[in-house]
Coordinates of C-alpha atoms in Angstrom, one line a residue:
Chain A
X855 CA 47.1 -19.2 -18.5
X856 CA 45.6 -17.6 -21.5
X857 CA 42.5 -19.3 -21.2
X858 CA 42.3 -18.3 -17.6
X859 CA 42.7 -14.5 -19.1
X860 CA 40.2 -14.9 -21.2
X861 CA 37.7 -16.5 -19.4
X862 CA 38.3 -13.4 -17.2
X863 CA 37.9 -10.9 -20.2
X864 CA 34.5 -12.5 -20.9
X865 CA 33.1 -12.2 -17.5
X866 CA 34.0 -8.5 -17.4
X867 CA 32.9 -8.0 -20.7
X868 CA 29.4 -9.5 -19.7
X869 CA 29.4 -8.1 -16.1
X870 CA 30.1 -4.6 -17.4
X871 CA 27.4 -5.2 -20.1
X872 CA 24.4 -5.9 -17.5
X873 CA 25.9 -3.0 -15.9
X874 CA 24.9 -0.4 -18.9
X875 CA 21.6 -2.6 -19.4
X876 CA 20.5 -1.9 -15.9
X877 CA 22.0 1.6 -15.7
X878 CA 20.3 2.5 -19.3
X879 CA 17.1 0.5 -17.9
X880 CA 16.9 2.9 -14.8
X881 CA 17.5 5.9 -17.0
X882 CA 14.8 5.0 -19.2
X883 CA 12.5 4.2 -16.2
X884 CA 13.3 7.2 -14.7
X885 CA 12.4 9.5 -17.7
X886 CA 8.5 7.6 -18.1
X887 CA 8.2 8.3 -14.5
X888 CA 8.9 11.7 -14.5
X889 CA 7.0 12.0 -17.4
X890 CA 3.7 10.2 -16.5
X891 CA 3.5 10.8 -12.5
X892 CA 2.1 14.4 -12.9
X893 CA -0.9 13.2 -15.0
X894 CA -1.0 10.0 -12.6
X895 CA -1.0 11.9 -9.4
X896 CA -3.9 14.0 -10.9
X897 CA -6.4 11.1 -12.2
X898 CA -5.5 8.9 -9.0
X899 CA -6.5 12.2 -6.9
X900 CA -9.8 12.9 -8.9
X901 CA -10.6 9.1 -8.1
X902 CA -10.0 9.6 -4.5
X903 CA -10.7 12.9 -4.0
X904 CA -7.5 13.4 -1.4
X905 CA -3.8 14.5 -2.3
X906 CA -2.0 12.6 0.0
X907 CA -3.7 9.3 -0.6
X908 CA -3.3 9.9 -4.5
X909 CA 0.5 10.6 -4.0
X910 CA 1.0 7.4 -1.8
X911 CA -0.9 5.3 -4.5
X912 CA 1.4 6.7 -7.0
X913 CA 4.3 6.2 -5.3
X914 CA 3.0 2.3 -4.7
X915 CA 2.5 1.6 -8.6
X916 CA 5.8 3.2 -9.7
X917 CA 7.5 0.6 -7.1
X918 CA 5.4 -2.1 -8.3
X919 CA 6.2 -1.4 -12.2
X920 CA 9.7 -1.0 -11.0
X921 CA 9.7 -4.3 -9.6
X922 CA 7.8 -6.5 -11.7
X923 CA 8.1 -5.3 -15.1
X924 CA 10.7 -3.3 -15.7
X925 CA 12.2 -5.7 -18.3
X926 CA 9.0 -5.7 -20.3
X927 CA 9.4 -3.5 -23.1
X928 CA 8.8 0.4 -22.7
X929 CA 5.5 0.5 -24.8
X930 CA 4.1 -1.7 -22.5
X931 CA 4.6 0.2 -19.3
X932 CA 2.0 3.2 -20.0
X933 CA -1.1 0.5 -20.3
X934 CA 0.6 -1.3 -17.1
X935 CA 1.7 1.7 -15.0
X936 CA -2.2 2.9 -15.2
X937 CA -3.0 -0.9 -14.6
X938 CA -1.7 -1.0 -11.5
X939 CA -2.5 2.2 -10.6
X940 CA -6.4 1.9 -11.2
X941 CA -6.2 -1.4 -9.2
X942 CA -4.5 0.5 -6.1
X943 CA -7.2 3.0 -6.4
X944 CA -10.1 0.6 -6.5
X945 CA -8.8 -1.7 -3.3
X946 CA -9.1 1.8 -1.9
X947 CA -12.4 2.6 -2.6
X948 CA -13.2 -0.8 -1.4
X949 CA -10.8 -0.4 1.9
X950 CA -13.0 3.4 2.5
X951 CA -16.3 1.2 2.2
X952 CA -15.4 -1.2 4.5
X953 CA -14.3 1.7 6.9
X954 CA -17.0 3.8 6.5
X955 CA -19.1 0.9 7.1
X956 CA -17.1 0.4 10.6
X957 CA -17.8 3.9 11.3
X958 CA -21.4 3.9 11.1
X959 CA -21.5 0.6 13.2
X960 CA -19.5 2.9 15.9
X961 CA -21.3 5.4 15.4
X962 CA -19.1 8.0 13.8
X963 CA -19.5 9.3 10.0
X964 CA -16.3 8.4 8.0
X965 CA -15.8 11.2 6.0
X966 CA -15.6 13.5 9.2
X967 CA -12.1 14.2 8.1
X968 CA -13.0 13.9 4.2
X969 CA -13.1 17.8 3.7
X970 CA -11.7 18.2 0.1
X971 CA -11.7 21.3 -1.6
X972 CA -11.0 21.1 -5.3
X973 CA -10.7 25.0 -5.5
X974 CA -8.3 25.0 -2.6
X975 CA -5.8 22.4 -3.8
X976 CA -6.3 23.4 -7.4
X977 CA -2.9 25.0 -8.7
X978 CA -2.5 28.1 -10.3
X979 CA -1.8 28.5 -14.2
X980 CA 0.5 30.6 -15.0
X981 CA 0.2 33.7 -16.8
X982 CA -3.2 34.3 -16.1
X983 CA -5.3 37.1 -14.8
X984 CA -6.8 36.3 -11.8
X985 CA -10.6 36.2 -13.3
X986 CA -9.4 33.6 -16.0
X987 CA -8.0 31.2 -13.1
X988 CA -10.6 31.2 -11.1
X989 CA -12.9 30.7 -14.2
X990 CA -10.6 27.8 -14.7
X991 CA -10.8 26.6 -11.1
X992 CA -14.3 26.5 -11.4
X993 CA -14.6 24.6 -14.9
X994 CA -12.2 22.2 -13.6
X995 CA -13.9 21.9 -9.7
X996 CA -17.1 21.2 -12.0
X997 CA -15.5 18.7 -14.1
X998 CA -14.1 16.6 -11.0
X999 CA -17.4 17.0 -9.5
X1000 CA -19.1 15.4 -12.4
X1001 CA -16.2 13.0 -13.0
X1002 CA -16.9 11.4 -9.3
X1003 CA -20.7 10.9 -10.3
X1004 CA -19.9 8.6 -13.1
X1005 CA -20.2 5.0 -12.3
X1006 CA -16.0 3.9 -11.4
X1007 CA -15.2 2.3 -15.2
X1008 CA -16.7 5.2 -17.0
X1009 CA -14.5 7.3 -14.9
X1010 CA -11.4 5.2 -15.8
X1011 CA -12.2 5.4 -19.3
X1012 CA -12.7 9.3 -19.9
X1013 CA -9.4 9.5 -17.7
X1014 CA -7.6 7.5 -19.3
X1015 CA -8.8 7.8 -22.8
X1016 CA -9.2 12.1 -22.3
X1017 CA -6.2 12.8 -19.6
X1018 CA -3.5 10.3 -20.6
X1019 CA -4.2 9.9 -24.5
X1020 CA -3.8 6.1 -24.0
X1021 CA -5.5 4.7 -27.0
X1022 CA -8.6 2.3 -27.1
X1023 CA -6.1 -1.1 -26.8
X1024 CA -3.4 0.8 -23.9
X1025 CA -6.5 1.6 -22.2
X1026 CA -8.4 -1.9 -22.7
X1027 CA -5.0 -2.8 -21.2
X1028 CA -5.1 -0.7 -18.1
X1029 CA -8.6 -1.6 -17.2
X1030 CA -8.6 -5.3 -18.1
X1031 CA -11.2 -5.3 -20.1
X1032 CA -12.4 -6.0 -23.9
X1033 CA -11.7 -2.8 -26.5
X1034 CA -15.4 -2.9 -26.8
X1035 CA -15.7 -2.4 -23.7
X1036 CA -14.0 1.0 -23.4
X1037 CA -15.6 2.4 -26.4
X1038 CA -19.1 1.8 -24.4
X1039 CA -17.7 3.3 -21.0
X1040 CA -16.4 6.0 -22.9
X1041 CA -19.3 6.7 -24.9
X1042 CA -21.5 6.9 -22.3
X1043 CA -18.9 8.9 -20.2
X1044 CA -19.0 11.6 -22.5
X1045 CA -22.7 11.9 -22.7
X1046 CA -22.9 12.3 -19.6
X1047 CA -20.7 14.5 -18.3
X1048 CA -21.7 16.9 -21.4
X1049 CA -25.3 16.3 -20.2
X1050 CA -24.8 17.2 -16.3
X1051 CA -22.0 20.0 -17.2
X1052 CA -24.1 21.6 -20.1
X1053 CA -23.9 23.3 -22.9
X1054 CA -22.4 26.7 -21.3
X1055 CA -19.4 24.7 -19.4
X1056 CA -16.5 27.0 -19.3
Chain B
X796 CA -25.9 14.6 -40.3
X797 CA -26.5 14.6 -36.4
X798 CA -24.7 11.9 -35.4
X799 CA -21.4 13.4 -37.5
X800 CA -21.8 16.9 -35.1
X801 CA -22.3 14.9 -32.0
X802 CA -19.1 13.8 -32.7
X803 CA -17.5 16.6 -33.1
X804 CA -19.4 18.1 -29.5
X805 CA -18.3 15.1 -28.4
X806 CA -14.4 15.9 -29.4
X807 CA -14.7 19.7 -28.7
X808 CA -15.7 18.5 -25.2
X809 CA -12.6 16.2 -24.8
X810 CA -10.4 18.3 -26.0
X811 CA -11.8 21.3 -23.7
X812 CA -11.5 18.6 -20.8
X813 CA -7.7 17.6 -21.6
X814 CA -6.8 21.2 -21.9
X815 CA -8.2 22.3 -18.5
X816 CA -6.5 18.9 -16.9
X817 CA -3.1 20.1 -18.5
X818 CA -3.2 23.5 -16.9
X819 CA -4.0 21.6 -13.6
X820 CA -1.4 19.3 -13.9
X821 CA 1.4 22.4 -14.8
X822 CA 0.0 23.9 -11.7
X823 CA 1.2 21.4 -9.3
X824 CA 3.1 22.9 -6.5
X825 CA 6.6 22.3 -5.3
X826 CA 5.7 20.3 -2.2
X827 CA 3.7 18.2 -4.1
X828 CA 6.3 17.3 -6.8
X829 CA 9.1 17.0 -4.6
X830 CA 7.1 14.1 -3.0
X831 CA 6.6 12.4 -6.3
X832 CA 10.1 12.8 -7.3
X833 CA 10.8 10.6 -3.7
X834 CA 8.4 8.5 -4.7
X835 CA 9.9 7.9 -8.2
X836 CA 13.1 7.6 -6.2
X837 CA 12.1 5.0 -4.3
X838 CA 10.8 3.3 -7.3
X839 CA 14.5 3.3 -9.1
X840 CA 16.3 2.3 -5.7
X841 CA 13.9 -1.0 -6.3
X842 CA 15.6 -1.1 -9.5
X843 CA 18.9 -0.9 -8.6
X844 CA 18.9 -3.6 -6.0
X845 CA 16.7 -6.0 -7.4
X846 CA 15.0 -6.6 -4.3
X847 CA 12.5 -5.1 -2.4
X848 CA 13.4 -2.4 0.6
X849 CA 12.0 -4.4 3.1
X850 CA 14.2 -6.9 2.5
X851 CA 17.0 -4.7 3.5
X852 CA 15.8 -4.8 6.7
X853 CA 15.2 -8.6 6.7
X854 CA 18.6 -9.3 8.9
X855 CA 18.0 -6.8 11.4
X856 CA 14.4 -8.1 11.6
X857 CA 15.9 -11.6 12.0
X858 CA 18.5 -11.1 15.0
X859 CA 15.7 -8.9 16.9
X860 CA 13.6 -12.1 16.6
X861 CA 16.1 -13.7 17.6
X862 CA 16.9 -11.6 20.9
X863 CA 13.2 -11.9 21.8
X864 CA 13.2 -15.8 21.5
X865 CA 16.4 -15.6 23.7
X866 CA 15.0 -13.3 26.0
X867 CA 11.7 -15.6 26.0
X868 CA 14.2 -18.5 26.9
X869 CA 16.1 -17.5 29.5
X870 CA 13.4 -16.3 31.2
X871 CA 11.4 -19.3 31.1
X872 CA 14.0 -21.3 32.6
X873 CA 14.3 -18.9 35.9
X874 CA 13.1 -21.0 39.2
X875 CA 9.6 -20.3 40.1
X876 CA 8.7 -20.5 43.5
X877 CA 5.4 -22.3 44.0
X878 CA 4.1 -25.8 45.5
X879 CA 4.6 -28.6 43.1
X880 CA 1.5 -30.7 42.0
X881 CA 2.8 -33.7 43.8
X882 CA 3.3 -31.9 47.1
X883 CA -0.6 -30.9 46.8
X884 CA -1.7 -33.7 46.0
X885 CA 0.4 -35.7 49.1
X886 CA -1.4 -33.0 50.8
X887 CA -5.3 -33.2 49.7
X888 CA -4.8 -37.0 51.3
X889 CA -3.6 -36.2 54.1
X890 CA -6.4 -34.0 54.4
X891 CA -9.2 -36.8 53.5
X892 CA -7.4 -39.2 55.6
X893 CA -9.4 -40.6 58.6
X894 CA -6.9 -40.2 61.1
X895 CA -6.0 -36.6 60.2
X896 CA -7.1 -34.7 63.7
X897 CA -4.9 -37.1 65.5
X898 CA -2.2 -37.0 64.0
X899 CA -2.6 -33.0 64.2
X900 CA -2.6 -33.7 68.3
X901 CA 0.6 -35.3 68.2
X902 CA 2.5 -33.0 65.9
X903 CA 5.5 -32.8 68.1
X904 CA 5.9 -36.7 68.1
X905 CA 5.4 -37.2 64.3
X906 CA 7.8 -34.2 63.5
X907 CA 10.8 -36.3 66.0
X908 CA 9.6 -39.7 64.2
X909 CA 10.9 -37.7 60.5
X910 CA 13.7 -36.2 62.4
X911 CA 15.1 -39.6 63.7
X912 CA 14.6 -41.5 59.9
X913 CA 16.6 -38.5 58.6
X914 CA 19.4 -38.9 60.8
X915 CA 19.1 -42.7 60.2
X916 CA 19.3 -42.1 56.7
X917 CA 22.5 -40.3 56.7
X918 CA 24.6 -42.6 58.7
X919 CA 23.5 -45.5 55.8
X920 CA 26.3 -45.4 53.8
X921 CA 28.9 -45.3 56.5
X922 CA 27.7 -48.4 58.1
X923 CA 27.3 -49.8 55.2
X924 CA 31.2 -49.3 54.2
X925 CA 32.0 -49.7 57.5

């Protein structure tokens, strides 16, 4: 009978500790979520140039880090988070060619409906005057604009590196590729965005 | 010497970059961040279950596939009304048969010939037990 009690002590004991675990687990995952998806939204939407398609790749790699590594440790999930994200973002570019490739065969351009304005969907900072936003607007429209030039990995590197402040290993992480690697992209990414912004940017 | 200020052009230049990205990222409206708090909602309900959403759904998905291959079935087994491929066949012979046009002159005398081994045929087992 004692045993029996016991044996019953332990399994609550270890029922209720997986319990906490998964409750702290969710509370932790919670807080890097609400404190990386901002930033996330924003890269994924100078990638693809469209708000709703950002937010629905967003909202794809949070579930997919939620459901495939939420037990790894939480350093980890910065370099995996943007991971999955920049693979989501490149099937889409690939996905858009294919379409757009469709398109012309049917003879309809496929970025009738691809009228981004950066200026229009930019937010407003608070506690500015008016001239000093739309300064800002402009730098920022500029930057974007010169961002979507660069070939796709320097992109993801000045993002990543610049936007996020993942280090050169977190972001060798993120793009799959060598740390070497990332230095280059992100060498060159600079040059060249200082070169087609120039000297009098902002 | 030049190297060491293209650095630090190339810094000034990042850290200009970061700050104008911050200020967009502060400036995202309400709409916008109530979706990615749903999204992130949706990412922690994943945690919670252990199991993807759409496997929720799995059992209802399951017994509408199953109603469908019920409906599918039941009416597959509903009588059809058409000519059998025997019965066209028994047909097509008589057709190619030599003496067909006679046998279409004397219709009425066949038809009582069919009649008669009908009626023979039923009074079989009563003679038989009799």
């Amino acid at each position: 009978m004692n045993a029996c009690v016991a044996s019953f002590a332990v399994s609550c004991e270890s029922g209720y500790r997986r319990g906490v675990s998964t409750l702290q687990r969710e509370q932790e995952l919670n807080r890097f979520l609400a404190e990386v998806e901002k930033r996330a939204l924003r890269i994924a939407e100078i990638s693809v140039r469209d708000r709703d398609e950002a937010l629905d790749l967003v909202q794809d790699a949070m579930i997919k880090l939620a459901r495939k590594y939420a037990d790894r440790s939480i350093d980890e999930w910065t370099p995996l988070f943007y991971r999955i994200l920049q693979n989501r973002v490149r099937d889409w570019h690939r996905r858009q060619a294919v379409r757009n490739r469709v398109m012309v065969w049917f003879g309809r351009s496929g970025n009738e409906d691809n009228d981004y304005d950066a200026v229009a969907t930019a937010p407003d900072p608070k506690g500015r005057t008016p001239d000093e936003q739309l300064q800002s607007h402009e730098a920022m429209q500029g930057l974007e604009v010169a961002l979507c030039e660069l070939p796709a990995r320097q992109r993801e590197a000045f993002m990543l590196r610049t936007f996020e402040g993942l280090d050169v290993a977190g972001t060798a992480t993120a793009m799959g590729c060598s740390e070497g690697s990332v230095k280059t992209h992100y060498f060159r990414a600079v040059h060249s965005l200082r070169e087609s912004l120039g000297e009098h940017w902002q | 010497m030049k190297e060491r200020k293209d650095m630090t052009a190339d810094s000034t230049f990042a850290g200009e970059a970061k700050q104008l990205f911050d200020e967009s990222v502060e400036g995202l409206d309400g709409q916008t961040r109530s979706r990615l708090n749903r999204g992130r909602q949706a990412a922690l309900e994943e945690l919670k279950t252990g199991r993807p959403v759409w496997v929720q759904w799995a059992p209802a998905a399951g017994l509408a596939a199953a109603a469908i291959f019920g409906v599918v079935l039941w009416t597959g087994n509903q009588p059809v009304d058409q000519l059998t491929p025997e019965a066209s066949v028994a047909d097509f012979e008589i057709l190619l048969t030599q003496d067909s046009f006679e046998m279409l002159e004397d219709l009425e005398f066949y038809s009582w010939i069919d009649l008669d081994e009908d009626a023979d045929a039923a009074l079989e087992p009563e003679d038989i037990v009799g």
